[in-house]
PDB file of C-alpha atoms in Angstrom:
ATOM      1  CA  MET X  26     -24.844  12.901 -21.615  1.00  0.00           C
ATOM      2  CA  ASP X  27     -23.480  16.136 -22.995  1.00  0.00           C
ATOM      3  CA  PRO X  28     -20.080  15.314 -24.497  1.00  0.00           C
ATOM      4  CA  SER X  29     -18.826  18.835 -23.935  1.00  0.00           C
ATOM      5  CA  LEU X  30     -18.821  18.157 -20.197  1.00  0.00           C
ATOM      6  CA  VAL X  31     -16.327  15.320 -20.531  1.00  0.00           C
ATOM      7  CA  THR X  32     -12.888  16.873 -20.423  1.00  0.00           C
ATOM      8  CA  PRO X  33      -9.730  14.822 -21.014  1.00  0.00           C
ATOM      9  CA  GLY X  34      -8.843  15.283 -17.357  1.00  0.00           C
ATOM     10  CA  THR X  35     -12.142  13.729 -16.299  1.00  0.00           C
ATOM     11  CA  LEU X  36     -11.607  10.790 -18.628  1.00  0.00           C
ATOM     12  CA  PHE X  37      -8.081  10.407 -17.258  1.00  0.00           C
ATOM     13  CA  PHE X  38      -9.395  10.356 -13.696  1.00  0.00           C
ATOM     14  CA  PHE X  39     -12.101   7.783 -14.332  1.00  0.00           C
ATOM     15  CA  LEU X  40      -9.703   5.593 -16.320  1.00  0.00           C
ATOM     16  CA  LEU X  41      -7.151   5.638 -13.489  1.00  0.00           C
ATOM     17  CA  ALA X  42      -9.839   5.145 -10.843  1.00  0.00           C
ATOM     18  CA  SER X  43     -11.196   2.076 -12.617  1.00  0.00           C
ATOM     19  CA  VAL X  44      -7.667   0.659 -13.009  1.00  0.00           C
ATOM     20  CA  VAL X  45      -7.040   1.208  -9.286  1.00  0.00           C
ATOM     21  CA  LEU X  46     -10.353  -0.302  -8.205  1.00  0.00           C
ATOM     22  CA  ILE X  47     -10.325  -3.339 -10.501  1.00  0.00           C
ATOM     23  CA  SER X  48      -6.754  -4.245  -9.605  1.00  0.00           C
ATOM     24  CA  SER X  49      -7.320  -3.715  -5.878  1.00  0.00           C
ATOM     25  CA  VAL X  50     -10.304  -6.077  -6.033  1.00  0.00           C
ATOM     26  CA  GLY X  51      -7.856  -8.478  -7.696  1.00  0.00           C
ATOM     27  CA  VAL X  52      -5.482  -8.045  -4.745  1.00  0.00           C
ATOM     28  CA  ALA X  53      -8.298  -8.888  -2.360  1.00  0.00           C
ATOM     29  CA  LEU X  54      -9.861 -11.822  -4.210  1.00  0.00           C
ATOM     30  CA  ALA X  55      -7.405 -13.399  -6.675  1.00  0.00           C
ATOM     31  CA  PRO X  56      -7.047 -17.157  -6.097  1.00  0.00           C
ATOM     32  CA  ASN X  57      -3.299 -17.151  -6.778  1.00  0.00           C
ATOM     33  CA  ILE X  58      -1.022 -14.968  -4.682  1.00  0.00           C
ATOM     34  CA  LEU X  59       1.157 -14.157  -7.703  1.00  0.00           C
ATOM     35  CA  TYR X  60      -1.925 -12.672  -9.382  1.00  0.00           C
ATOM     36  CA  SER X  61      -2.522 -10.670  -6.207  1.00  0.00           C
ATOM     37  CA  ALA X  62       1.022  -9.316  -6.318  1.00  0.00           C
ATOM     38  CA  PHE X  63       0.730  -8.309  -9.972  1.00  0.00           C
ATOM     39  CA  SER X  64      -2.678  -6.717  -9.318  1.00  0.00           C
ATOM     40  CA  LEU X  65      -0.964  -4.643  -6.646  1.00  0.00           C
ATOM     41  CA  LEU X  66       1.263  -3.339  -9.452  1.00  0.00           C
ATOM     42  CA  GLY X  67      -1.825  -1.950 -11.215  1.00  0.00           C
ATOM     43  CA  THR X  68      -3.124  -0.358  -8.020  1.00  0.00           C
ATOM     44  CA  LEU X  69       0.166   1.338  -7.140  1.00  0.00           C
ATOM     45  CA  ALA X  70       0.819   2.581 -10.673  1.00  0.00           C
ATOM     46  CA  GLY X  71      -2.763   3.893 -10.923  1.00  0.00           C
ATOM     47  CA  ILE X  72      -2.363   5.793  -7.677  1.00  0.00           C
ATOM     48  CA  ALA X  73       0.897   7.258  -8.998  1.00  0.00           C
ATOM     49  CA  GLY X  74      -1.132   8.498 -11.983  1.00  0.00           C
ATOM     50  CA  LEU X  75      -3.716  10.014  -9.641  1.00  0.00           C
ATOM     51  CA  TYR X  76      -0.931  11.873  -7.818  1.00  0.00           C
ATOM     52  CA  LEU X  77       0.168  13.323 -11.154  1.00  0.00           C
ATOM     53  CA  TYR X  78      -3.468  14.312 -11.818  1.00  0.00           C
ATOM     54  CA  LEU X  79      -3.506  16.127  -8.474  1.00  0.00           C
ATOM     55  CA  GLY X  80      -0.409  18.141  -9.395  1.00  0.00           C
ATOM     56  CA  ALA X  81       1.808  16.225  -6.977  1.00  0.00           C
ATOM     57  CA  ASP X  82       4.412  15.228  -9.526  1.00  0.00           C
ATOM     58  CA  PHE X  83       7.198  14.531  -7.038  1.00  0.00           C
ATOM     59  CA  VAL X  84       4.960  12.268  -4.932  1.00  0.00           C
ATOM     60  CA  GLY X  85       3.870  10.443  -8.079  1.00  0.00           C
ATOM     61  CA  ILE X  86       7.440   9.764  -9.145  1.00  0.00           C
ATOM     62  CA  VAL X  87       8.376   8.727  -5.607  1.00  0.00           C
ATOM     63  CA  GLN X  88       5.394   6.375  -5.592  1.00  0.00           C
ATOM     64  CA  LEU X  89       6.584   4.796  -8.823  1.00  0.00           C
ATOM     65  CA  LEU X  90      10.204   4.517  -7.673  1.00  0.00           C
ATOM     66  CA  ILE X  91       9.655   3.280  -4.120  1.00  0.00           C
ATOM     67  CA  TYR X  92       6.381   1.372  -4.304  1.00  0.00           C
ATOM     68  CA  VAL X  93       6.526  -0.161  -7.759  1.00  0.00           C
ATOM     69  CA  GLY X  94      10.306  -0.382  -7.965  1.00  0.00           C
ATOM     70  CA  GLY X  95      11.030  -1.330  -4.369  1.00  0.00           C
ATOM     71  CA  ILE X  96       8.211  -2.554  -2.176  1.00  0.00           C
ATOM     72  CA  LEU X  97       6.473  -4.547  -4.899  1.00  0.00           C
ATOM     73  CA  VAL X  98       9.703  -6.294  -5.872  1.00  0.00           C
ATOM     74  CA  LEU X  99      10.286  -7.045  -2.180  1.00  0.00           C
ATOM     75  CA  ILE X 100       6.771  -8.512  -1.918  1.00  0.00           C
ATOM     76  CA  LEU X 101       7.371 -10.630  -5.017  1.00  0.00           C
ATOM     77  CA  PHE X 102      10.608 -11.907  -3.481  1.00  0.00           C
ATOM     78  CA  ALA X 103       8.726 -12.824  -0.301  1.00  0.00           C
ATOM     79  CA  VAL X 104       6.001 -14.591  -2.302  1.00  0.00           C
ATOM     80  CA  LEU X 105       8.501 -16.637  -4.261  1.00  0.00           C
ATOM     81  CA  LEU X 106      10.690 -17.426  -1.239  1.00  0.00           C
ATOM     82  CA  THR X 107       7.837 -18.560   1.008  1.00  0.00           C
ATOM     83  CA  ASN X 108       5.747 -20.613  -1.402  1.00  0.00           C
ATOM     84  CA  LYS X 109       6.887 -23.689  -3.153  1.00  0.00           C
ATOM     85  CA  ILE X 110       5.942 -22.857  -6.713  1.00  0.00           C
ATOM     86  CA  GLY X 111       3.868 -26.029  -7.071  1.00  0.00           C
ATOM     87  CA  GLU X 112       1.485 -25.084  -4.302  1.00  0.00           C
ATOM     88  CA  VAL X 113       1.195 -21.363  -5.041  1.00  0.00           C
ATOM     89  CA  ARG X 114      -2.356 -21.927  -6.197  1.00  0.00           C
ATOM     90  CA  LEU X 115      -3.407 -23.165  -2.779  1.00  0.00           C
ATOM     91  CA  SER X 116      -1.509 -20.529  -0.876  1.00  0.00           C
ATOM     92  CA  ASN X 117      -3.883 -17.625  -1.080  1.00  0.00           C
ATOM     93  CA  LEU X 118      -6.980 -18.779   0.755  1.00  0.00           C
ATOM     94  CA  SER X 119      -9.581 -16.320   1.955  1.00  0.00           C
ATOM     95  CA  ALA X 120     -11.534 -17.142   5.077  1.00  0.00           C
ATOM     96  CA  GLY X 121     -14.624 -15.437   6.456  1.00  0.00           C
ATOM     97  CA  LEU X 122     -15.626 -13.643   3.248  1.00  0.00           C
ATOM     98  CA  SER X 123     -19.290 -13.867   4.295  1.00  0.00           C
ATOM     99  CA  LEU X 124     -18.444 -11.697   7.295  1.00  0.00           C
ATOM    100  CA  GLY X 125     -15.689  -9.572   5.792  1.00  0.00           C
ATOM    101  CA  VAL X 126     -17.541  -8.337   2.709  1.00  0.00           C
ATOM    102  CA  PRO X 127     -20.543  -6.891   4.622  1.00  0.00           C
ATOM    103  CA  ALA X 128     -18.202  -5.297   7.167  1.00  0.00           C
ATOM    104  CA  SER X 129     -16.107  -3.665   4.427  1.00  0.00           C
ATOM    105  CA  VAL X 130     -19.200  -2.494   2.532  1.00  0.00           C
ATOM    106  CA  ALA X 131     -20.620  -0.989   5.712  1.00  0.00           C
ATOM    107  CA  LEU X 132     -17.327   0.780   6.445  1.00  0.00           C
ATOM    108  CA  PHE X 133     -17.187   2.112   2.895  1.00  0.00           C
ATOM    109  CA  ALA X 134     -20.784   3.368   3.134  1.00  0.00           C
ATOM    110  CA  LEU X 135     -19.980   5.156   6.383  1.00  0.00           C
ATOM    111  CA  LEU X 136     -16.751   6.725   5.101  1.00  0.00           C
ATOM    112  CA  ALA X 137     -18.274   7.785   1.777  1.00  0.00           C
ATOM    113  CA  ARG X 138     -21.293   9.302   3.517  1.00  0.00           C
ATOM    114  CA  VAL X 139     -19.162  11.261   5.959  1.00  0.00           C
ATOM    115  CA  ALA X 140     -16.794  12.408   3.196  1.00  0.00           C
ATOM    116  CA  THR X 141     -19.522  13.585   0.830  1.00  0.00           C
ATOM    117  CA  SER X 142     -21.838  15.171   3.410  1.00  0.00           C
ATOM    118  CA  THR X 143     -19.113  17.285   5.025  1.00  0.00           C
ATOM    119  CA  GLN X 144     -18.673  20.839   3.769  1.00  0.00           C
ATOM    120  CA  TRP X 145     -14.931  21.023   3.120  1.00  0.00           C
ATOM    121  CA  PRO X 146     -13.379  24.507   3.023  1.00  0.00           C
ATOM    122  CA  LEU X 147     -12.311  24.251  -0.606  1.00  0.00           C
ATOM    123  CA  THR X 148      -9.575  26.474  -1.929  1.00  0.00           C
ATOM    124  CA  GLU X 149      -9.628  28.063  -5.347  1.00  0.00           C
ATOM    125  CA  GLU X 150      -5.865  28.140  -5.596  1.00  0.00           C
ATOM    126  CA  ALA X 151      -4.782  26.421  -8.789  1.00  0.00           C
ATOM    127  CA  ALA X 152      -2.710  23.304  -8.445  1.00  0.00           C
ATOM    128  CA  ALA X 153       0.811  24.229  -9.486  1.00  0.00           C
ATOM    129  CA  PRO X 154       3.495  21.577  -9.735  1.00  0.00           C
ATOM    130  CA  GLY X 155       5.241  22.108  -6.455  1.00  0.00           C
ATOM    131  CA  THR X 156       8.475  20.153  -6.362  1.00  0.00           C
ATOM    132  CA  ALA X 157      10.476  23.245  -5.454  1.00  0.00           C
ATOM    133  CA  ARG X 158       7.960  24.157  -2.752  1.00  0.00           C
ATOM    134  CA  LEU X 159       8.053  20.550  -1.529  1.00  0.00           C
ATOM    135  CA  GLY X 160      11.835  20.614  -1.205  1.00  0.00           C
ATOM    136  CA  ASP X 161      11.562  23.928   0.614  1.00  0.00           C
ATOM    137  CA  ALA X 162       9.020  22.439   3.032  1.00  0.00           C
ATOM    138  CA  PHE X 163      11.246  19.424   3.681  1.00  0.00           C
ATOM    139  CA  LEU X 164      14.309  21.492   4.467  1.00  0.00           C
ATOM    140  CA  ARG X 165      12.585  24.242   6.461  1.00  0.00           C
ATOM    141  CA  GLU X 166       9.523  23.460   8.593  1.00  0.00           C
ATOM    142  CA  HIS X 167       9.719  19.652   8.255  1.00  0.00           C
ATOM    143  CA  LEU X 168      13.476  19.288   8.711  1.00  0.00           C
ATOM    144  CA  LEU X 169      13.332  17.264  11.938  1.00  0.00           C
ATOM    145  CA  PRO X 170      10.819  14.667  10.648  1.00  0.00           C
ATOM    146  CA  PHE X 171      12.877  14.473   7.448  1.00  0.00           C
ATOM    147  CA  GLU X 172      16.043  13.582   9.356  1.00  0.00           C
ATOM    148  CA  LEU X 173      14.103  11.195  11.620  1.00  0.00           C
ATOM    149  CA  ALA X 174      12.750   9.449   8.516  1.00  0.00           C
ATOM    150  CA  SER X 175      16.268   8.771   7.305  1.00  0.00           C
ATOM    151  CA  LEU X 176      17.161   7.422  10.748  1.00  0.00           C
ATOM    152  CA  ILE X 177      14.097   5.143  10.673  1.00  0.00           C
ATOM    153  CA  LEU X 178      15.060   3.874   7.233  1.00  0.00           C
ATOM    154  CA  LEU X 179      18.550   3.035   8.502  1.00  0.00           C
ATOM    155  CA  MET X 180      17.093   1.259  11.550  1.00  0.00           C
ATOM    156  CA  ALA X 181      14.677  -0.696   9.359  1.00  0.00           C
ATOM    157  CA  LEU X 182      17.518  -1.717   7.057  1.00  0.00           C
ATOM    158  CA  VAL X 183      19.696  -2.988   9.907  1.00  0.00           C
ATOM    159  CA  GLY X 184      16.734  -4.533  11.740  1.00  0.00           C
ATOM    160  CA  ALA X 185      15.519  -6.444   8.701  1.00  0.00           C
ATOM    161  CA  MET X 186      18.994  -7.883   8.165  1.00  0.00           C
ATOM    162  CA  VAL X 187      19.314  -8.862  11.833  1.00  0.00           C
ATOM    163  CA  ILE X 188      15.911 -10.588  11.883  1.00  0.00           C
ATOM    164  CA  ALA X 189      16.505 -12.505   8.661  1.00  0.00           C
ATOM    165  CA  ARG X 190      20.078 -13.477   9.632  1.00  0.00           C
ATOM    166  CA  ARG X 191      19.193 -14.679  13.112  1.00  0.00           C
ATOM    167  CA  ALA X 192      16.572 -16.982  11.638  1.00  0.00           C
ATOM    168  CA  ALA X 193      19.130 -18.410   9.218  1.00  0.00           C
ATOM    169  CA  LYS X 194      21.627 -19.014  12.038  1.00  0.00           C
ATOM    170  CA  GLU X 195      19.031 -20.740  14.221  1.00  0.00           C
ATOM    171  CA  GLU X 196      18.031 -22.986  11.401  1.00  0.00           C
ATOM    172  CA  SER X 197      21.596 -24.006  10.607  1.00  0.00           C
ATOM    173  CA  ARG X 198      21.978 -24.999  14.274  1.00  0.00           C
ATOM    174  CA  SER X 199      18.688 -26.843  14.713  1.00  0.00           C
ATOM    175  CA  VAL X 200      18.249 -28.590  11.396  1.00  0.00           C
ATOM    176  CA  PRO X 201      20.281 -31.809  10.986  1.00  0.00           C
ATOM    177  CA  GLU X 202      22.691 -32.200   8.111  1.00  0.00           C
ATOM    178  CA  GLY X 203      21.259 -33.027   4.729  1.00  0.00           C
ATOM    179  CA  THR X 204      17.848 -31.442   5.257  1.00  0.00           C
ATOM    180  CA  HIS X 205      18.934 -27.925   4.280  1.00  0.00           C
ATOM    181  CA  ASP X 206      17.081 -26.506   1.363  1.00  0.00           C
ATOM    182  CA  ARG X 207      18.125 -23.540  -0.695  1.00  0.00           C
ATOM    183  CA  LEU X 208      16.644 -21.116   1.869  1.00  0.00           C
ATOM    184  CA  ALA X 209      19.034 -22.061   4.648  1.00  0.00           C
TER     185      ALA X 209
ATOM    186  CA  MET Z 252     -24.612  15.253 -14.614  1.00  0.00           C
ATOM    187  CA  THR Z 253     -22.171  18.142 -14.152  1.00  0.00           C
ATOM    188  CA  ALA Z 254     -21.620  17.232 -10.510  1.00  0.00           C
ATOM    189  CA  VAL Z 255     -20.646  13.710 -11.441  1.00  0.00           C
ATOM    190  CA  LEU Z 256     -18.521  14.606 -14.436  1.00  0.00           C
ATOM    191  CA  SER Z 257     -16.360  17.363 -13.035  1.00  0.00           C
ATOM    192  CA  VAL Z 258     -13.813  15.679 -10.825  1.00  0.00           C
ATOM    193  CA  GLY Z 259     -13.553  17.210  -7.385  1.00  0.00           C
ATOM    194  CA  LEU Z 260     -12.498  16.402  -3.863  1.00  0.00           C
ATOM    195  CA  ASN Z 261     -15.455  14.079  -3.270  1.00  0.00           C
ATOM    196  CA  HIS Z 262     -14.392  11.787  -6.097  1.00  0.00           C
ATOM    197  CA  PHE Z 263     -11.011  11.251  -4.482  1.00  0.00           C
ATOM    198  CA  LEU Z 264     -12.527  10.789  -1.015  1.00  0.00           C
ATOM    199  CA  VAL Z 265     -14.964   8.143  -2.273  1.00  0.00           C
ATOM    200  CA  LEU Z 266     -12.219   6.422  -4.265  1.00  0.00           C
ATOM    201  CA  SER Z 267      -9.891   6.221  -1.284  1.00  0.00           C
ATOM    202  CA  ALA Z 268     -12.741   5.104   1.002  1.00  0.00           C
ATOM    203  CA  LEU Z 269     -13.347   2.268  -1.455  1.00  0.00           C
ATOM    204  CA  LEU Z 270      -9.637   1.472  -1.564  1.00  0.00           C
ATOM    205  CA  PHE Z 271      -9.507   1.466   2.240  1.00  0.00           C
ATOM    206  CA  ALA Z 272     -12.495  -0.899   2.438  1.00  0.00           C
ATOM    207  CA  ILE Z 273     -10.890  -3.282  -0.069  1.00  0.00           C
ATOM    208  CA  GLY Z 274      -7.621  -3.167   1.878  1.00  0.00           C
ATOM    209  CA  LEU Z 275      -9.493  -3.921   5.086  1.00  0.00           C
ATOM    210  CA  LEU Z 276     -11.223  -6.841   3.367  1.00  0.00           C
ATOM    211  CA  THR Z 277      -7.824  -8.162   2.275  1.00  0.00           C
ATOM    212  CA  VAL Z 278      -6.357  -7.855   5.764  1.00  0.00           C
ATOM    213  CA  ALA Z 279      -9.402  -9.443   7.377  1.00  0.00           C
ATOM    214  CA  THR Z 280      -9.918 -12.414   5.088  1.00  0.00           C
ATOM    215  CA  ARG Z 281      -6.520 -13.462   3.793  1.00  0.00           C
ATOM    216  CA  ARG Z 282      -4.681 -16.277   5.511  1.00  0.00           C
ATOM    217  CA  ASN Z 283      -1.303 -15.716   3.846  1.00  0.00           C
ATOM    218  CA  ALA Z 284       0.907 -13.269   5.750  1.00  0.00           C
ATOM    219  CA  VAL Z 285       2.290 -11.712   2.544  1.00  0.00           C
ATOM    220  CA  ALA Z 286      -1.261 -11.145   1.272  1.00  0.00           C
ATOM    221  CA  ILE Z 287      -2.139  -9.462   4.573  1.00  0.00           C
ATOM    222  CA  LEU Z 288       0.858  -7.180   3.999  1.00  0.00           C
ATOM    223  CA  MET Z 289      -0.531  -6.302   0.559  1.00  0.00           C
ATOM    224  CA  GLY Z 290      -3.791  -5.277   2.252  1.00  0.00           C
ATOM    225  CA  VAL Z 291      -1.843  -3.000   4.594  1.00  0.00           C
ATOM    226  CA  GLU Z 292      -0.193  -1.397   1.561  1.00  0.00           C
ATOM    227  CA  LEU Z 293      -3.641  -0.748   0.054  1.00  0.00           C
ATOM    228  CA  ILE Z 294      -4.769   0.947   3.277  1.00  0.00           C
ATOM    229  CA  LEU Z 295      -1.618   3.100   3.448  1.00  0.00           C
ATOM    230  CA  ASN Z 296      -2.100   4.105  -0.194  1.00  0.00           C
ATOM    231  CA  ALA Z 297      -5.711   5.094   0.486  1.00  0.00           C
ATOM    232  CA  ALA Z 298      -4.548   7.344   3.337  1.00  0.00           C
ATOM    233  CA  ALA Z 299      -1.769   8.909   1.251  1.00  0.00           C
ATOM    234  CA  LEU Z 300      -4.183   9.554  -1.621  1.00  0.00           C
ATOM    235  CA  ASN Z 301      -6.478  11.371   0.811  1.00  0.00           C
ATOM    236  CA  PHE Z 302      -3.580  13.520   2.029  1.00  0.00           C
ATOM    237  CA  VAL Z 303      -2.613  14.547  -1.498  1.00  0.00           C
ATOM    238  CA  ALA Z 304      -6.248  15.211  -2.470  1.00  0.00           C
ATOM    239  CA  PHE Z 305      -6.762  17.460   0.571  1.00  0.00           C
ATOM    240  CA  SER Z 306      -3.456  19.169  -0.149  1.00  0.00           C
ATOM    241  CA  ASN Z 307      -4.669  19.986  -3.651  1.00  0.00           C
ATOM    242  CA  TYR Z 308      -8.311  20.901  -3.030  1.00  0.00           C
ATOM    243  CA  VAL Z 309      -8.383  22.258   0.529  1.00  0.00           C
ATOM    244  CA  GLU Z 310      -4.918  23.365   1.577  1.00  0.00           C
ATOM    245  CA  GLY Z 311      -3.638  24.705  -1.728  1.00  0.00           C
ATOM    246  CA  ALA Z 312      -0.052  24.079  -0.568  1.00  0.00           C
ATOM    247  CA  VAL Z 313       2.334  21.149  -0.195  1.00  0.00           C
ATOM    248  CA  GLY Z 314       1.770  20.064   3.426  1.00  0.00           C
ATOM    249  CA  GLY Z 315      -0.294  17.065   2.395  1.00  0.00           C
ATOM    250  CA  GLN Z 316       2.318  16.011  -0.126  1.00  0.00           C
ATOM    251  CA  VAL Z 317       4.942  16.088   2.638  1.00  0.00           C
ATOM    252  CA  PHE Z 318       2.742  13.706   4.632  1.00  0.00           C
ATOM    253  CA  ALA Z 319       2.311  11.447   1.594  1.00  0.00           C
ATOM    254  CA  VAL Z 320       6.089  11.202   1.141  1.00  0.00           C
ATOM    255  CA  PHE Z 321       6.493  10.350   4.827  1.00  0.00           C
ATOM    256  CA  ILE Z 322       3.793   7.668   4.480  1.00  0.00           C
ATOM    257  CA  ILE Z 323       5.696   6.159   1.548  1.00  0.00           C
ATOM    258  CA  VAL Z 324       8.927   6.190   3.573  1.00  0.00           C
ATOM    259  CA  MET Z 325       7.193   4.506   6.524  1.00  0.00           C
ATOM    260  CA  ALA Z 326       5.646   1.954   4.170  1.00  0.00           C
ATOM    261  CA  ALA Z 327       9.080   1.078   2.808  1.00  0.00           C
ATOM    262  CA  ALA Z 328      10.495   0.574   6.306  1.00  0.00           C
ATOM    263  CA  GLU Z 329       7.427  -1.412   7.326  1.00  0.00           C
ATOM    264  CA  ALA Z 330       7.590  -3.643   4.244  1.00  0.00           C
ATOM    265  CA  ALA Z 331      11.282  -4.425   4.808  1.00  0.00           C
ATOM    266  CA  ILE Z 332      10.758  -5.351   8.476  1.00  0.00           C
ATOM    267  CA  ALA Z 333       7.512  -7.259   7.856  1.00  0.00           C
ATOM    268  CA  LEU Z 334       9.004  -9.315   5.041  1.00  0.00           C
ATOM    269  CA  ALA Z 335      12.057 -10.164   7.168  1.00  0.00           C
ATOM    270  CA  ILE Z 336       9.665 -11.345   9.897  1.00  0.00           C
ATOM    271  CA  VAL Z 337       7.656 -13.315   7.338  1.00  0.00           C
ATOM    272  CA  LEU Z 338      10.832 -15.045   6.156  1.00  0.00           C
ATOM    273  CA  ALA Z 339      11.821 -15.826   9.755  1.00  0.00           C
ATOM    274  CA  ILE Z 340       8.341 -17.246  10.444  1.00  0.00           C
ATOM    275  CA  PHE Z 341       8.510 -19.323   7.292  1.00  0.00           C
ATOM    276  CA  ARG Z 342      11.872 -20.773   8.288  1.00  0.00           C
ATOM    277  CA  HIS Z 343      10.542 -21.656  11.714  1.00  0.00           C
ATOM    278  CA  PHE Z 344       7.055 -22.983  10.877  1.00  0.00           C
ATOM    279  CA  ARG Z 345       7.492 -23.969   7.208  1.00  0.00           C
ATOM    280  CA  THR Z 346       4.282 -22.034   6.501  1.00  0.00           C
ATOM    281  CA  ILE Z 347       3.073 -18.433   6.630  1.00  0.00           C
ATOM    282  CA  ASP Z 348      -0.591 -19.259   7.122  1.00  0.00           C
ATOM    283  CA  SER Z 349      -1.656 -16.877   9.877  1.00  0.00           C
ATOM    284  CA  ASN Z 350      -3.937 -19.541  11.404  1.00  0.00           C
ATOM    285  CA  GLU Z 351      -1.212 -22.128  11.833  1.00  0.00           C
ATOM    286  CA  THR Z 352       1.455 -19.810  13.197  1.00  0.00           C
ATOM    287  CA  ALA Z 353      -0.548 -18.872  16.279  1.00  0.00           C
ATOM    288  CA  THR Z 354       1.847 -20.258  18.872  1.00  0.00           C
ATOM    289  CA  LEU Z 355       4.287 -18.189  20.906  1.00  0.00           C
ATOM    290  CA  ASN Z 356       6.295 -21.053  22.390  1.00  0.00           C
ATOM    291  CA  ASN Z 357       6.780 -24.580  21.169  1.00  0.00           C
TER     292      ASN Z 357
END
């Protein structure tokens, strides 16, 4: 291997790719669901790094803020609220691996073959950090989807509260006194 | 060796195909509803990575990044709703095993 061919960017890419792949395999196969959740941290942070590599700095920061700072914490809350800590080890069973692994490998082979055998119309335009262009795109040609996204976020916020609250109310009606646990 | 060592569009496409396959494996084999949700997040991330890679290598503009931001927004909404549903299911069934919560009316 000629060392002059290995640029720092290439090393950076392969490092991030291996982090993403190893931790996503951990998400799929870890025996303990807490390990799965923390592996997801590695995957999401690695993908944020890949966004930075691709010159999408705003998307990378958004990925870190929303995925790692928001969604992952939400998932950890759900894990810890829905598993009694003592039985966490038994809570992450996988079923049908003998069927699922060949199906996933076949799908990957198909996707990779299609992706690599297609002649993509590559551009030579250099990747410039485009946060200003991104903001321009959001407030000009993508203004309607942008506003709709904020509406959807509001609806999701209210809907999540309604769903979780209704369940709590039902339980307080149907469960006799003295059997409440800390979730009720 | 040069083709392998200079990172291009194909590297990102293969990486996100692999990520998609692993996410599909997670969704298909896990029995815990929260773990299934993690598989969905992997799949969404694979799609968003493809959008940003195409935006960089093919489009040369920011359209793909706009899509990636929208995917992240949708993923946040989806995670909030799905986790509220998971909590409601857990309160009702005392489990979130997707095999044991297969009843619509008890």
